[in-house]
């Protein structure tokens, strides 16, 4: 699973536009919630998270994470649940990287 995540992020087809959409951010925040703590399955649907991390531009992903915090009252990296420690660590590191990335 770790290899799958790393390959997905390394071979991603990120959008490179600077424009961001509030609508997409809110929809993606909802999808992250439903794929994680709002899931009836009790496990994170990594395909949804990978899709958002690998296909959205960095500014769009940052807006999504900000929208998630605004809507659900906590950051996505604070989600608790039955997540494998390594998977959770990789997601958190990728999200932290996206939050800290400065676009040149």
Short mmCIF file of N, CA and C in Angstrom, two decimals:
data_model
loop_
_atom_site.label_atom_id
_atom_site.label_comp_id
_atom_site.label_asym_id
_atom_site.label_seq_id
_atom_site.Cartn_x
_atom_site.Cartn_y
_atom_site.Cartn_z
N UNK A 1 0.82 -1.19 0.00
CA UNK A 1 0.00 0.00 0.00
C UNK A 1 0.87 1.26 0.00
N UNK A 2 1.98 1.24 0.74
CA UNK A 2 2.87 2.38 0.79
C UNK A 2 3.41 2.68 -0.60
N UNK A 3 3.82 1.63 -1.30
CA UNK A 3 4.35 1.81 -2.66
C UNK A 3 3.29 2.41 -3.57
N UNK A 4 2.06 1.96 -3.44
CA UNK A 4 0.95 2.48 -4.25
C UNK A 4 0.78 3.98 -4.04
N UNK A 5 0.87 4.42 -2.80
CA UNK A 5 0.71 5.84 -2.48
C UNK A 5 1.86 6.65 -3.06
N UNK A 6 3.07 6.18 -2.85
CA UNK A 6 4.24 6.91 -3.36
C UNK A 6 4.25 6.99 -4.88
N UNK A 7 3.90 5.90 -5.54
CA UNK A 7 3.84 5.90 -7.00
C UNK A 7 2.76 6.86 -7.49
N UNK A 8 1.60 6.84 -6.85
CA UNK A 8 0.51 7.74 -7.25
C UNK A 8 0.91 9.20 -7.12
N UNK A 9 1.60 9.54 -6.05
CA UNK A 9 2.02 10.93 -5.86
C UNK A 9 3.14 11.31 -6.82
N UNK A 10 4.05 10.37 -7.09
CA UNK A 10 5.18 10.65 -7.98
C UNK A 10 4.75 10.77 -9.44
N UNK A 11 3.74 10.04 -9.83
CA UNK A 11 3.31 10.04 -11.22
C UNK A 11 2.03 10.83 -11.42
N UNK A 12 1.74 11.70 -10.49
CA UNK A 12 0.48 12.43 -10.53
C UNK A 12 0.40 13.36 -11.74
N UNK A 13 -0.81 13.66 -12.09
CA UNK A 13 -1.09 14.59 -13.18
C UNK A 13 -1.74 15.83 -12.58
N UNK A 14 -0.97 16.50 -11.76
CA UNK A 14 -1.49 17.67 -11.07
C UNK A 14 -1.87 18.76 -12.06
N UNK A 15 -2.94 19.43 -11.72
CA UNK A 15 -3.31 20.62 -12.47
C UNK A 15 -2.32 21.71 -12.09
N UNK A 16 -1.97 22.55 -13.04
CA UNK A 16 -0.96 23.58 -12.78
C UNK A 16 -1.52 24.99 -12.80
N UNK A 17 -2.83 25.11 -12.94
CA UNK A 17 -3.41 26.45 -12.97
C UNK A 17 -3.39 27.06 -11.58
N UNK A 18 -3.32 28.37 -11.54
CA UNK A 18 -3.30 29.10 -10.28
C UNK A 18 -4.71 29.35 -9.76
N UNK A 19 -5.71 29.31 -10.64
CA UNK A 19 -7.09 29.57 -10.22
C UNK A 19 -7.57 28.46 -9.30
N UNK A 20 -8.29 28.85 -8.27
CA UNK A 20 -8.86 27.87 -7.36
C UNK A 20 -10.37 28.06 -7.32
N UNK A 21 -11.07 27.00 -6.98
CA UNK A 21 -12.52 27.02 -6.95
C UNK A 21 -13.01 26.67 -5.55
N UNK A 22 -13.80 27.57 -4.97
CA UNK A 22 -14.42 27.31 -3.67
C UNK A 22 -15.34 26.09 -3.75
N UNK A 23 -16.07 25.99 -4.86
CA UNK A 23 -17.00 24.88 -5.04
C UNK A 23 -16.26 23.54 -5.03
N UNK A 24 -15.18 23.44 -5.79
CA UNK A 24 -14.40 22.20 -5.83
C UNK A 24 -13.81 21.92 -4.46
N UNK A 25 -13.33 22.95 -3.77
CA UNK A 25 -12.75 22.78 -2.44
C UNK A 25 -13.78 22.21 -1.47
N UNK A 26 -14.98 22.74 -1.48
CA UNK A 26 -16.03 22.25 -0.58
C UNK A 26 -16.44 20.83 -0.93
N UNK A 27 -16.53 20.53 -2.22
CA UNK A 27 -16.88 19.17 -2.65
C UNK A 27 -15.78 18.18 -2.26
N UNK A 28 -14.53 18.57 -2.47
CA UNK A 28 -13.42 17.68 -2.10
C UNK A 28 -13.33 17.51 -0.59
N UNK A 29 -13.62 18.57 0.17
CA UNK A 29 -13.63 18.45 1.63
C UNK A 29 -14.69 17.44 2.07
N UNK A 30 -15.85 17.53 1.45
CA UNK A 30 -16.93 16.58 1.76
C UNK A 30 -16.51 15.16 1.39
N UNK A 31 -15.87 15.00 0.23
CA UNK A 31 -15.41 13.68 -0.20
C UNK A 31 -14.37 13.12 0.77
N UNK A 32 -13.46 13.98 1.25
CA UNK A 32 -12.47 13.52 2.23
C UNK A 32 -13.15 13.07 3.52
N UNK A 33 -14.14 13.83 3.95
CA UNK A 33 -14.87 13.47 5.17
C UNK A 33 -15.58 12.13 4.98
N UNK A 34 -16.30 12.00 3.88
CA UNK A 34 -17.06 10.77 3.64
C UNK A 34 -16.14 9.56 3.42
N UNK A 35 -14.94 9.80 2.93
CA UNK A 35 -13.99 8.71 2.71
C UNK A 35 -13.24 8.34 3.98
N UNK A 36 -13.33 9.19 5.00
CA UNK A 36 -12.59 8.95 6.23
C UNK A 36 -13.51 8.80 7.42
N UNK A 37 -13.56 9.84 8.24
CA UNK A 37 -14.32 9.74 9.49
C UNK A 37 -15.82 9.62 9.28
N UNK A 38 -16.32 10.04 8.13
CA UNK A 38 -17.75 9.92 7.86
C UNK A 38 -18.12 8.62 7.17
N UNK A 39 -17.13 7.76 6.97
CA UNK A 39 -17.35 6.49 6.27
C UNK A 39 -18.02 5.48 7.19
N UNK A 40 -19.00 4.78 6.66
CA UNK A 40 -19.66 3.73 7.43
C UNK A 40 -18.80 2.47 7.48
N UNK A 41 -17.78 2.41 6.63
CA UNK A 41 -16.92 1.23 6.57
C UNK A 41 -15.88 1.24 7.69
N UNK A 42 -15.63 2.39 8.30
CA UNK A 42 -14.68 2.48 9.39
C UNK A 42 -13.23 2.54 8.95
N UNK A 43 -12.98 2.62 7.66
CA UNK A 43 -11.61 2.71 7.16
C UNK A 43 -11.55 3.81 6.11
N UNK A 44 -10.38 4.36 5.93
CA UNK A 44 -10.20 5.42 4.94
C UNK A 44 -10.20 4.82 3.54
N UNK A 45 -10.97 5.41 2.66
CA UNK A 45 -10.94 5.00 1.26
C UNK A 45 -9.79 5.74 0.60
N UNK A 46 -8.64 5.07 0.54
CA UNK A 46 -7.44 5.74 0.06
C UNK A 46 -7.53 6.21 -1.37
N UNK A 47 -8.36 5.60 -2.20
CA UNK A 47 -8.49 6.02 -3.60
C UNK A 47 -8.97 7.47 -3.70
N UNK A 48 -9.88 7.86 -2.84
CA UNK A 48 -10.40 9.23 -2.85
C UNK A 48 -9.30 10.21 -2.44
N UNK A 49 -8.60 9.87 -1.36
CA UNK A 49 -7.53 10.74 -0.88
C UNK A 49 -6.42 10.85 -1.94
N UNK A 50 -6.04 9.73 -2.52
CA UNK A 50 -5.00 9.74 -3.55
C UNK A 50 -5.43 10.57 -4.75
N UNK A 51 -6.68 10.45 -5.14
CA UNK A 51 -7.16 11.23 -6.29
C UNK A 51 -7.03 12.73 -6.03
N UNK A 52 -7.44 13.16 -4.87
CA UNK A 52 -7.38 14.59 -4.55
C UNK A 52 -5.93 15.06 -4.45
N UNK A 53 -5.09 14.29 -3.75
CA UNK A 53 -3.69 14.69 -3.60
C UNK A 53 -2.92 14.67 -4.91
N UNK A 54 -3.29 13.78 -5.81
CA UNK A 54 -2.50 13.63 -7.04
C UNK A 54 -3.02 14.43 -8.22
N UNK A 55 -4.29 14.85 -8.20
CA UNK A 55 -4.85 15.53 -9.37
C UNK A 55 -5.11 17.01 -9.19
N UNK A 56 -5.25 17.46 -7.97
CA UNK A 56 -5.52 18.88 -7.73
C UNK A 56 -4.22 19.67 -7.64
N UNK A 57 -4.28 20.92 -8.04
CA UNK A 57 -3.11 21.78 -7.90
C UNK A 57 -2.84 22.01 -6.42
N UNK A 58 -1.64 22.43 -6.11
CA UNK A 58 -1.29 22.68 -4.72
C UNK A 58 -2.18 23.78 -4.12
N UNK A 59 -2.40 24.91 -4.81
CA UNK A 59 -3.31 25.92 -4.24
C UNK A 59 -4.73 25.38 -4.03
N UNK A 60 -5.21 24.54 -4.95
CA UNK A 60 -6.55 23.96 -4.81
C UNK A 60 -6.60 23.01 -3.62
N UNK A 61 -5.57 22.21 -3.45
CA UNK A 61 -5.52 21.28 -2.33
C UNK A 61 -5.46 22.03 -1.00
N UNK A 62 -4.69 23.11 -0.97
CA UNK A 62 -4.63 23.93 0.25
C UNK A 62 -6.00 24.51 0.59
N UNK A 63 -6.72 24.98 -0.43
CA UNK A 63 -8.07 25.52 -0.20
C UNK A 63 -9.01 24.41 0.28
N UNK A 64 -8.87 23.21 -0.26
CA UNK A 64 -9.69 22.08 0.17
C UNK A 64 -9.44 21.78 1.64
N UNK A 65 -8.17 21.76 2.05
CA UNK A 65 -7.84 21.48 3.46
C UNK A 65 -8.35 22.58 4.38
N UNK A 66 -8.29 23.82 3.91
CA UNK A 66 -8.83 24.94 4.67
C UNK A 66 -10.35 24.81 4.80
N UNK A 67 -11.01 24.44 3.70
CA UNK A 67 -12.46 24.25 3.72
C UNK A 67 -12.84 23.11 4.66
N UNK A 68 -12.07 22.04 4.65
CA UNK A 68 -12.32 20.91 5.54
C UNK A 68 -12.30 21.37 6.99
N UNK A 69 -11.28 22.15 7.34
CA UNK A 69 -11.15 22.64 8.72
C UNK A 69 -12.34 23.55 9.07
N UNK A 70 -12.72 24.41 8.14
CA UNK A 70 -13.84 25.33 8.38
C UNK A 70 -15.15 24.56 8.57
N UNK A 71 -15.40 23.57 7.73
CA UNK A 71 -16.66 22.83 7.76
C UNK A 71 -16.73 21.86 8.95
N UNK A 72 -15.65 21.12 9.19
CA UNK A 72 -15.69 20.04 10.18
C UNK A 72 -15.03 20.38 11.52
N UNK A 73 -14.44 21.57 11.61
CA UNK A 73 -13.94 22.05 12.89
C UNK A 73 -12.57 21.54 13.30
N UNK A 74 -11.91 20.80 12.44
CA UNK A 74 -10.55 20.32 12.72
C UNK A 74 -9.86 20.02 11.40
N UNK A 75 -8.54 19.97 11.47
CA UNK A 75 -7.77 19.69 10.25
C UNK A 75 -7.92 18.23 9.86
N UNK A 76 -7.75 17.97 8.59
CA UNK A 76 -7.87 16.60 8.09
C UNK A 76 -6.86 15.68 8.76
N UNK A 77 -5.69 16.18 9.08
CA UNK A 77 -4.66 15.34 9.69
C UNK A 77 -5.01 14.94 11.12
N UNK A 78 -6.06 15.51 11.68
CA UNK A 78 -6.49 15.15 13.03
C UNK A 78 -7.51 14.02 13.04
N UNK A 79 -7.87 13.51 11.86
CA UNK A 79 -8.87 12.46 11.76
C UNK A 79 -8.39 11.21 12.48
N UNK A 80 -9.24 10.69 13.32
CA UNK A 80 -8.93 9.47 14.06
C UNK A 80 -9.66 8.31 13.39
N UNK A 81 -9.23 7.13 13.67
CA UNK A 81 -9.94 5.98 13.13
C UNK A 81 -9.02 4.78 12.98
N UNK A 82 -9.51 3.82 12.27
CA UNK A 82 -8.78 2.57 12.05
C UNK A 82 -7.88 2.69 10.82
N UNK A 83 -6.95 3.63 10.87
CA UNK A 83 -6.03 3.86 9.76
C UNK A 83 -4.72 3.20 10.11
N UNK A 84 -4.16 2.47 9.18
CA UNK A 84 -2.84 1.90 9.41
C UNK A 84 -1.88 3.05 9.69
N UNK A 85 -1.01 2.89 10.66
CA UNK A 85 -0.10 3.95 11.07
C UNK A 85 0.73 4.45 9.91
N UNK A 86 1.24 3.57 9.09
CA UNK A 86 2.10 4.00 7.98
C UNK A 86 1.30 4.81 6.96
N UNK A 87 0.08 4.37 6.66
CA UNK A 87 -0.76 5.09 5.71
C UNK A 87 -1.09 6.48 6.25
N UNK A 88 -1.45 6.54 7.51
CA UNK A 88 -1.77 7.82 8.14
C UNK A 88 -0.56 8.75 8.12
N UNK A 89 0.61 8.20 8.41
CA UNK A 89 1.84 9.00 8.42
C UNK A 89 2.13 9.56 7.03
N UNK A 90 2.00 8.75 6.01
CA UNK A 90 2.25 9.21 4.64
C UNK A 90 1.26 10.30 4.24
N UNK A 91 -0.02 10.09 4.52
CA UNK A 91 -1.02 11.10 4.19
C UNK A 91 -0.72 12.41 4.91
N UNK A 92 -0.39 12.32 6.19
CA UNK A 92 -0.11 13.52 6.97
C UNK A 92 1.12 14.25 6.42
N UNK A 93 2.16 13.50 6.07
CA UNK A 93 3.37 14.11 5.53
C UNK A 93 3.06 14.79 4.18
N UNK A 94 2.30 14.12 3.33
CA UNK A 94 1.95 14.71 2.04
C UNK A 94 1.12 15.98 2.24
N UNK A 95 0.17 15.94 3.15
CA UNK A 95 -0.68 17.11 3.41
C UNK A 95 0.15 18.23 4.02
N UNK A 96 1.03 17.91 4.97
CA UNK A 96 1.89 18.93 5.57
C UNK A 96 2.80 19.55 4.51
N UNK A 97 3.32 18.74 3.61
CA UNK A 97 4.15 19.26 2.53
C UNK A 97 3.36 20.23 1.67
N UNK A 98 2.13 19.86 1.33
CA UNK A 98 1.30 20.74 0.50
C UNK A 98 1.00 22.04 1.22
N UNK A 99 0.80 22.00 2.53
CA UNK A 99 0.52 23.22 3.28
C UNK A 99 1.72 24.14 3.32
N UNK A 100 2.93 23.58 3.33
CA UNK A 100 4.14 24.37 3.48
C UNK A 100 4.80 24.75 2.17
N UNK A 101 4.37 24.15 1.08
CA UNK A 101 5.01 24.38 -0.21
C UNK A 101 4.84 25.82 -0.66
N UNK A 102 5.93 26.42 -1.05
CA UNK A 102 5.90 27.76 -1.61
C UNK A 102 6.04 27.62 -3.12
N UNK A 103 5.13 28.23 -3.83
CA UNK A 103 5.17 28.13 -5.29
C UNK A 103 6.05 29.25 -5.84
N UNK A 104 7.01 28.86 -6.64
CA UNK A 104 7.93 29.83 -7.23
C UNK A 104 7.46 30.25 -8.58
#
